[in-house]
PDB file of C-alpha atoms in Angstrom:
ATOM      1  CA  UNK E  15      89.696 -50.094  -7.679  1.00 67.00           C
ATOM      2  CA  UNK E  16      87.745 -47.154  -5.922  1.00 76.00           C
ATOM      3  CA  UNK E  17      86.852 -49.039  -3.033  1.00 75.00           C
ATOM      4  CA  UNK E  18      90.583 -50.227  -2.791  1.00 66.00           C
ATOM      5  CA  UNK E  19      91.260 -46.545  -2.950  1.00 63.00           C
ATOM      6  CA  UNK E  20      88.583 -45.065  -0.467  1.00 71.00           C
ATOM      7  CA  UNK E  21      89.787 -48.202   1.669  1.00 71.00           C
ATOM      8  CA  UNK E  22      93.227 -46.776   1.844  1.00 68.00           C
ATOM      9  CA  UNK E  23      92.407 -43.251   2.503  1.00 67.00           C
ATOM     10  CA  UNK E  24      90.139 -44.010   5.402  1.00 70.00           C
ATOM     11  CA  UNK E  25      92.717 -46.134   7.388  1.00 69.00           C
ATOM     12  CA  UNK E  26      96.092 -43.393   6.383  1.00 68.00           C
ATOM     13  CA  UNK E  27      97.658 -41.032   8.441  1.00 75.00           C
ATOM     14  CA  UNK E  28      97.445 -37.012   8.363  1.00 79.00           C
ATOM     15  CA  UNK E  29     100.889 -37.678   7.182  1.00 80.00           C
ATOM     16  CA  UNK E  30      99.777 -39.828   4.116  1.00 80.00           C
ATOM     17  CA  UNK E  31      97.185 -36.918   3.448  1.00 83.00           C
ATOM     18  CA  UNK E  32     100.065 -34.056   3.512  1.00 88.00           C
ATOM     19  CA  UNK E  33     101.935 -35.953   1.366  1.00 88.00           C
ATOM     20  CA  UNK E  34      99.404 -37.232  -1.323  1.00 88.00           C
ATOM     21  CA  UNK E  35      98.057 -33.489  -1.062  1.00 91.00           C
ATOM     22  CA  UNK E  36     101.823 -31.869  -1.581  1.00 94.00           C
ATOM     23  CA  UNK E  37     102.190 -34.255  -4.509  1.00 95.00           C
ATOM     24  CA  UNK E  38      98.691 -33.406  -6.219  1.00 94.00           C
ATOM     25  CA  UNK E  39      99.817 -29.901  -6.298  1.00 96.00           C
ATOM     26  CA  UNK E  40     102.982 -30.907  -7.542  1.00 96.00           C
ATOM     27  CA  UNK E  41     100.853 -32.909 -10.308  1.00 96.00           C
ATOM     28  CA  UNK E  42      98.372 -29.253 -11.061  1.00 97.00           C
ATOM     29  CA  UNK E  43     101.605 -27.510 -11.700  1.00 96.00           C
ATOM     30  CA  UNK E  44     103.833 -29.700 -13.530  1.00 97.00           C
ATOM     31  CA  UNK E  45     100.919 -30.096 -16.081  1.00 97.00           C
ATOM     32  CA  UNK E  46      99.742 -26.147 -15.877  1.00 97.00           C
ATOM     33  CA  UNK E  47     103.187 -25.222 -16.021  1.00 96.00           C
ATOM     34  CA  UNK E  48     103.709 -27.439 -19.108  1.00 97.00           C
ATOM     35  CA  UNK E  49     100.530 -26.607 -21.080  1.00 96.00           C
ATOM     36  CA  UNK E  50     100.792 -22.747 -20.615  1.00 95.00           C
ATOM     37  CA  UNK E  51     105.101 -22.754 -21.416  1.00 95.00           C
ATOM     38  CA  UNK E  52     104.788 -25.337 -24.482  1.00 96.00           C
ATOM     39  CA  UNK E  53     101.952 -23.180 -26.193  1.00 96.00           C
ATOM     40  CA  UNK E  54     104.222 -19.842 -25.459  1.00 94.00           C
ATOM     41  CA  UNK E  55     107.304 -21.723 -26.757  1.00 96.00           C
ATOM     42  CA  UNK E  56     105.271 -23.219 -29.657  1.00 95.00           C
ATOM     43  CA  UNK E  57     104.047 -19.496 -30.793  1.00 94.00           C
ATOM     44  CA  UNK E  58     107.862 -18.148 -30.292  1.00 93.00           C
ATOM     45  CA  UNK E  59     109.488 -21.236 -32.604  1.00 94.00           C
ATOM     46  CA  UNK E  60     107.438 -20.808 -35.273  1.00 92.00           C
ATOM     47  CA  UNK E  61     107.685 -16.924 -35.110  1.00 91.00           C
ATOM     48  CA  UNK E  62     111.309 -17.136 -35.098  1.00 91.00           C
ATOM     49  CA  UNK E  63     111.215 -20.133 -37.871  1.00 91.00           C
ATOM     50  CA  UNK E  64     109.199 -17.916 -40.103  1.00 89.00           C
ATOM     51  CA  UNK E  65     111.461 -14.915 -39.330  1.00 88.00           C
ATOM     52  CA  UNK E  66     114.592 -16.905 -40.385  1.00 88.00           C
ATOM     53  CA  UNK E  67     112.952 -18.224 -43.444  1.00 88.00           C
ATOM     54  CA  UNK E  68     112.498 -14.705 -44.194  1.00 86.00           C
ATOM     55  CA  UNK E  69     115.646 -13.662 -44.128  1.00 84.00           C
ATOM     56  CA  UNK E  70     117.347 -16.595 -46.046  1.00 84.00           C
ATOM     57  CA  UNK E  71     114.884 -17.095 -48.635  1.00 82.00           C
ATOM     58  CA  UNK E  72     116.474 -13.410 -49.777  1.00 72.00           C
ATOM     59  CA  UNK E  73     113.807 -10.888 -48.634  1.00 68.00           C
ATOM     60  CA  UNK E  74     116.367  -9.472 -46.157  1.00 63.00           C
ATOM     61  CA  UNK E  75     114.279  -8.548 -43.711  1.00 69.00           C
ATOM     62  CA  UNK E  76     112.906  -9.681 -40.314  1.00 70.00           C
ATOM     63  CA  UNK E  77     108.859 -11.068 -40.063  1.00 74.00           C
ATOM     64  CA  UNK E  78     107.217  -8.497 -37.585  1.00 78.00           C
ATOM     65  CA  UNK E  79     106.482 -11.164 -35.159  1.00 80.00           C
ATOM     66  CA  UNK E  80     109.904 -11.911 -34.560  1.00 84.00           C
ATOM     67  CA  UNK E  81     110.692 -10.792 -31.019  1.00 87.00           C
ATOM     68  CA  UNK E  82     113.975 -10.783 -31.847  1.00 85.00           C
ATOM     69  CA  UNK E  83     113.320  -8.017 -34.080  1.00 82.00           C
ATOM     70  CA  UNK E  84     111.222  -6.455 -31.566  1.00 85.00           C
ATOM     71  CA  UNK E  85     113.891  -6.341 -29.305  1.00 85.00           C
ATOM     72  CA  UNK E  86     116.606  -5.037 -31.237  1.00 82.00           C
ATOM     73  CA  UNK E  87     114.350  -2.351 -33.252  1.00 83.00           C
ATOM     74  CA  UNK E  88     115.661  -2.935 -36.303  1.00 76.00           C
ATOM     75  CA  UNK E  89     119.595  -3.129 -34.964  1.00 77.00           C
ATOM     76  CA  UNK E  90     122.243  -5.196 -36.094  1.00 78.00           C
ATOM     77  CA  UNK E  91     124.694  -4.554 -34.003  1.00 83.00           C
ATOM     78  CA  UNK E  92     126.455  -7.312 -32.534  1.00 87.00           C
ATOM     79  CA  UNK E  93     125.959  -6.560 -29.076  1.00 90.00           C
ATOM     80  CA  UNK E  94     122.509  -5.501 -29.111  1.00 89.00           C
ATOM     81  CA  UNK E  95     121.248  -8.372 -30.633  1.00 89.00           C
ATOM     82  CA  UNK E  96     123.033 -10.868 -28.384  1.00 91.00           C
ATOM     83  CA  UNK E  97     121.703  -8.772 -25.527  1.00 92.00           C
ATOM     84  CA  UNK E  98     118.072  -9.579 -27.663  1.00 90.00           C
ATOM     85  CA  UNK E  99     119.024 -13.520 -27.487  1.00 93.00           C
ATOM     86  CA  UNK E 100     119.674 -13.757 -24.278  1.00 93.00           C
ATOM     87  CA  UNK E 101     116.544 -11.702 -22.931  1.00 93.00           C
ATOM     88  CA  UNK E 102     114.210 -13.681 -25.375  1.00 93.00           C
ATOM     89  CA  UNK E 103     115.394 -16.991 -24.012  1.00 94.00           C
ATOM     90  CA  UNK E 104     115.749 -16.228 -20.550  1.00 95.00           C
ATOM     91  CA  UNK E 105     112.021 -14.616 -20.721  1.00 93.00           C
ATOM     92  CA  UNK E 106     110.993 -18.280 -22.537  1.00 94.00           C
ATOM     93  CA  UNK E 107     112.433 -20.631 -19.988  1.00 94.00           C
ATOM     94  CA  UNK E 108     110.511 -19.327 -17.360  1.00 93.00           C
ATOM     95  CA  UNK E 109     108.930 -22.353 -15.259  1.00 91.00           C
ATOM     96  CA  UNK E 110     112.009 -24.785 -16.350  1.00 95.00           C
ATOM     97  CA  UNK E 111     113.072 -24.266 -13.270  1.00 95.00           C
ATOM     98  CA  UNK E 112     109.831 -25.379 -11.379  1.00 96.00           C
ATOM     99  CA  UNK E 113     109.718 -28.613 -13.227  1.00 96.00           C
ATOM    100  CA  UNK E 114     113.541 -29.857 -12.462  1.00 96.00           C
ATOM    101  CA  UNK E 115     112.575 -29.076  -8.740  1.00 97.00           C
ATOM    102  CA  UNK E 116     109.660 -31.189  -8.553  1.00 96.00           C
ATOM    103  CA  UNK E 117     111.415 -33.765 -10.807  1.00 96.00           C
ATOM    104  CA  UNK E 118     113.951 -34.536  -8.369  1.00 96.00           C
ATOM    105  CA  UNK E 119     111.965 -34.182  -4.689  1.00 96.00           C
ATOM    106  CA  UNK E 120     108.743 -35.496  -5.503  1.00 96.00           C
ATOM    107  CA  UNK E 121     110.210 -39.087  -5.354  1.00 96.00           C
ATOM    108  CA  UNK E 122     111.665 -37.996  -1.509  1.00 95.00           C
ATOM    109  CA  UNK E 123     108.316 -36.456  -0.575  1.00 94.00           C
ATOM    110  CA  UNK E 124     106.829 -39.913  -1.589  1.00 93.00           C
ATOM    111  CA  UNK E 125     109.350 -41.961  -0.136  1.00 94.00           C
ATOM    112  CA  UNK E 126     108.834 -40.070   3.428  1.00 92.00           C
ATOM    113  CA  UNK E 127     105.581 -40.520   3.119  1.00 89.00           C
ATOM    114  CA  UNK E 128     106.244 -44.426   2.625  1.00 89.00           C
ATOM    115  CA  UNK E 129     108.714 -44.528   5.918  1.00 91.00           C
ATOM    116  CA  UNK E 130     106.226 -42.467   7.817  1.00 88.00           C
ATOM    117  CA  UNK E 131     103.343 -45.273   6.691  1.00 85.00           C
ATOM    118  CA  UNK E 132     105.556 -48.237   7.761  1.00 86.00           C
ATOM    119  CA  UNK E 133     106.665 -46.889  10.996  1.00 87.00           C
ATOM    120  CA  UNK E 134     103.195 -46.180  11.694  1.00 82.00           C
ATOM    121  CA  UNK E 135     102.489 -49.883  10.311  1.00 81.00           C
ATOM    122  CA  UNK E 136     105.294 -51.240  12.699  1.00 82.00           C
ATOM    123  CA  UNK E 137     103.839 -49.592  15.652  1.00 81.00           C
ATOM    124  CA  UNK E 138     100.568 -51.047  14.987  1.00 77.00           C
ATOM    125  CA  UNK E 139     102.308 -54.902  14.873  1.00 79.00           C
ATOM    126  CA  UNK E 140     104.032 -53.816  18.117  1.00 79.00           C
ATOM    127  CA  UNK E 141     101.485 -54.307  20.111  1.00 79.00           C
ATOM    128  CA  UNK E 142     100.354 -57.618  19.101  1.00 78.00           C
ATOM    129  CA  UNK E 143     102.326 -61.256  20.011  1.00 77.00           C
ATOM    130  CA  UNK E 144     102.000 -62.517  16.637  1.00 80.00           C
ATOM    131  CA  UNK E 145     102.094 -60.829  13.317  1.00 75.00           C
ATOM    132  CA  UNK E 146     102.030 -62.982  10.003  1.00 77.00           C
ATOM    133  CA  UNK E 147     102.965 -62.107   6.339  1.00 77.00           C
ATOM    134  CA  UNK E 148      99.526 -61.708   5.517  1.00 74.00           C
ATOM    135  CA  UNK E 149      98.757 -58.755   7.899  1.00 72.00           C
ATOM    136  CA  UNK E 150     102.402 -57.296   7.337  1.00 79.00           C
ATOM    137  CA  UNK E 151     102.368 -57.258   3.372  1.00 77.00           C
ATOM    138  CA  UNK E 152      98.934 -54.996   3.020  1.00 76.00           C
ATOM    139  CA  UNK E 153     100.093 -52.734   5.421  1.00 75.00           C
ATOM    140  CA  UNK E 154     103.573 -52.289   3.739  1.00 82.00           C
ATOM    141  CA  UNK E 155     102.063 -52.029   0.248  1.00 79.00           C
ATOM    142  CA  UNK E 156      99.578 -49.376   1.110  1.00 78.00           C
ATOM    143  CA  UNK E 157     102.513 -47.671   2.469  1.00 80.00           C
ATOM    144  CA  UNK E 158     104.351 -47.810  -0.593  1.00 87.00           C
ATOM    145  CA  UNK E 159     101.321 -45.989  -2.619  1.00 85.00           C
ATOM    146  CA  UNK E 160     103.358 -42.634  -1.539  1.00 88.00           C
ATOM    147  CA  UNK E 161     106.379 -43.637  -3.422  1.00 91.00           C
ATOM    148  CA  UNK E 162     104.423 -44.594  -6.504  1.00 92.00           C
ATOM    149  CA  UNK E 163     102.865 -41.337  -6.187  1.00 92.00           C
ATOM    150  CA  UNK E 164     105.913 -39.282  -6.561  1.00 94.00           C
ATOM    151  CA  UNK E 165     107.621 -41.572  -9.014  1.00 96.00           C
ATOM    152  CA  UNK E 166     104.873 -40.873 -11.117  1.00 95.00           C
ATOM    153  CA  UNK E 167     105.186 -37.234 -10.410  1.00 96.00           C
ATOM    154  CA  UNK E 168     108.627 -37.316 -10.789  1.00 97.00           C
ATOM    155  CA  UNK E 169     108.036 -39.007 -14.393  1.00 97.00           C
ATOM    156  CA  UNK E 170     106.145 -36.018 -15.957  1.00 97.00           C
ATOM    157  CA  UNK E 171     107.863 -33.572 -14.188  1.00 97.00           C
ATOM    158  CA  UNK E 172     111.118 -34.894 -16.158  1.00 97.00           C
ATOM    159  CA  UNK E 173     109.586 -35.426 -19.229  1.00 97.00           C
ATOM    160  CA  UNK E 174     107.637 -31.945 -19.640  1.00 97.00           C
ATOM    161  CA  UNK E 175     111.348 -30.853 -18.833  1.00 97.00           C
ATOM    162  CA  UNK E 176     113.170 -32.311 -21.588  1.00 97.00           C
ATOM    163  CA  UNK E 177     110.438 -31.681 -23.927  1.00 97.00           C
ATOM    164  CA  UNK E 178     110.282 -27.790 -22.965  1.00 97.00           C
ATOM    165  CA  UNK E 179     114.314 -27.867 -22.697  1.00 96.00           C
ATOM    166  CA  UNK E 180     114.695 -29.174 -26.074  1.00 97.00           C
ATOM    167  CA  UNK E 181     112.145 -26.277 -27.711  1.00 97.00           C
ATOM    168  CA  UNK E 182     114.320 -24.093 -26.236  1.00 96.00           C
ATOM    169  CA  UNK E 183     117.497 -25.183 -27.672  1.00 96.00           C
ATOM    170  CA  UNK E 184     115.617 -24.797 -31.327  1.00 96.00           C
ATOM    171  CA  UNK E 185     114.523 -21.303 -30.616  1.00 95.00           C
ATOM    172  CA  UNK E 186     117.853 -20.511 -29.325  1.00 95.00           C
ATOM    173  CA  UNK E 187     119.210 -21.992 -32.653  1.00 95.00           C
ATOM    174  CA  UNK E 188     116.909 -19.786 -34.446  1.00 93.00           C
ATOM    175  CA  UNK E 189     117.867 -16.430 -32.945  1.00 92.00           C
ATOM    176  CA  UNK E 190     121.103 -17.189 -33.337  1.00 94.00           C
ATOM    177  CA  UNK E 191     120.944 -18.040 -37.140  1.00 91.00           C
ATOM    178  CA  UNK E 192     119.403 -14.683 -37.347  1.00 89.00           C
ATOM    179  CA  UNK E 193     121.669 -12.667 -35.938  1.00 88.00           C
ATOM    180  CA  UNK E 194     124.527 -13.922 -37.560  1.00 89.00           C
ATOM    181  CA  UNK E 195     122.543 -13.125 -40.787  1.00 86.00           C
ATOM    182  CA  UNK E 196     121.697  -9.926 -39.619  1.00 83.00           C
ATOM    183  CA  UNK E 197     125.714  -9.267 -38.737  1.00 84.00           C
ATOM    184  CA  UNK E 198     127.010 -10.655 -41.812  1.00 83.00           C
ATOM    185  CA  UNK E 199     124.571  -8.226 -43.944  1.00 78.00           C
ATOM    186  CA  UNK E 200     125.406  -5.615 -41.828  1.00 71.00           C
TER     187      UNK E 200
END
């Protein structure tokens, strides 16, 4: 498997290196952007859980570590606490962004990177009078390595997305159950 691998990086292109390089640093941030925003997002949920357990279990009042209660300093106006929602889940989505991007153009970056490796296959046959399966079908499948490689991107990219989008959702759930609470008691 390595020598496979060294094998193919000592017969690509400078364009095969851009591309593998691009989509390694696509890989670094989809994961850094997904380990440092789910442990953020994990610490707000359960903040905001405990909060709203608070405040229907009949003790009336916010948990300090609410940020929602941070926010609105104790308000419960309307307004000011929608104001509160909105800041608290625009602040937590940061990076959400980032990951649909990559999701959707690390497959093209791979897929150039595959056209790029069979042209430069092609040009290679081009000069010879007889070309066979055998030497055409390596040369095509190292090619396709790119595409794999930003498919797989692609993959977590998604994923982390969905996961991250879906915490969201819940903590957005949770402010809102809270201020509606904190309206209704006036």
């Amino acid at each position: 498997m390595i020598s496979t691998l060294l094998n193919y990086l000592a017969n690509s292109s400078a364009i095969t290196y851009i591309v593998l390089a691009l989509l390694s640093a696509y890989t670094v941030a989809v994961f850094w952007i997904f380990l440092y925003r789910n442990s953020a997002i994990n610490r707000l949920l359960s903040n905001e859980k405990r909060s709203l357990e608070m405040l229907t279990s009949g003790q009336g009042r916010f948990s300090p570590l609410s940020l929602l209660n941070q926010c609105s300093n104790g308000s419960t106006s309307k307004e000011i606490l929608h104001a509160c929602e909105i800041s608290i889940i625009k602040d937590a989505s940061v990076g959400l962004s980032w990951l649909a991007i990559i999701s959707s153009t690390s497959p093209f970056i791979g897929l150039f990177g595959t056209v790029v490796g069979i042209l430069e296959s092609f040009a290679v046959f081009a000069n010879e009078s007889k070309v066979s399966f055998s030497v055409i079908a390596p040369a095509i499948s190292e090619a396709l390595v790119a595409t794999a490689a930003g498919i797989f991107v692609a993959i977590f990219a998604y994923t982390f997305h969905q996961i991250l989008s879906r915490k969201i959702y819940e903590l957005n759930i949770f402010l809102k159950a809270q201020s509606e609470i904190l309206v209704a008691k006036g």
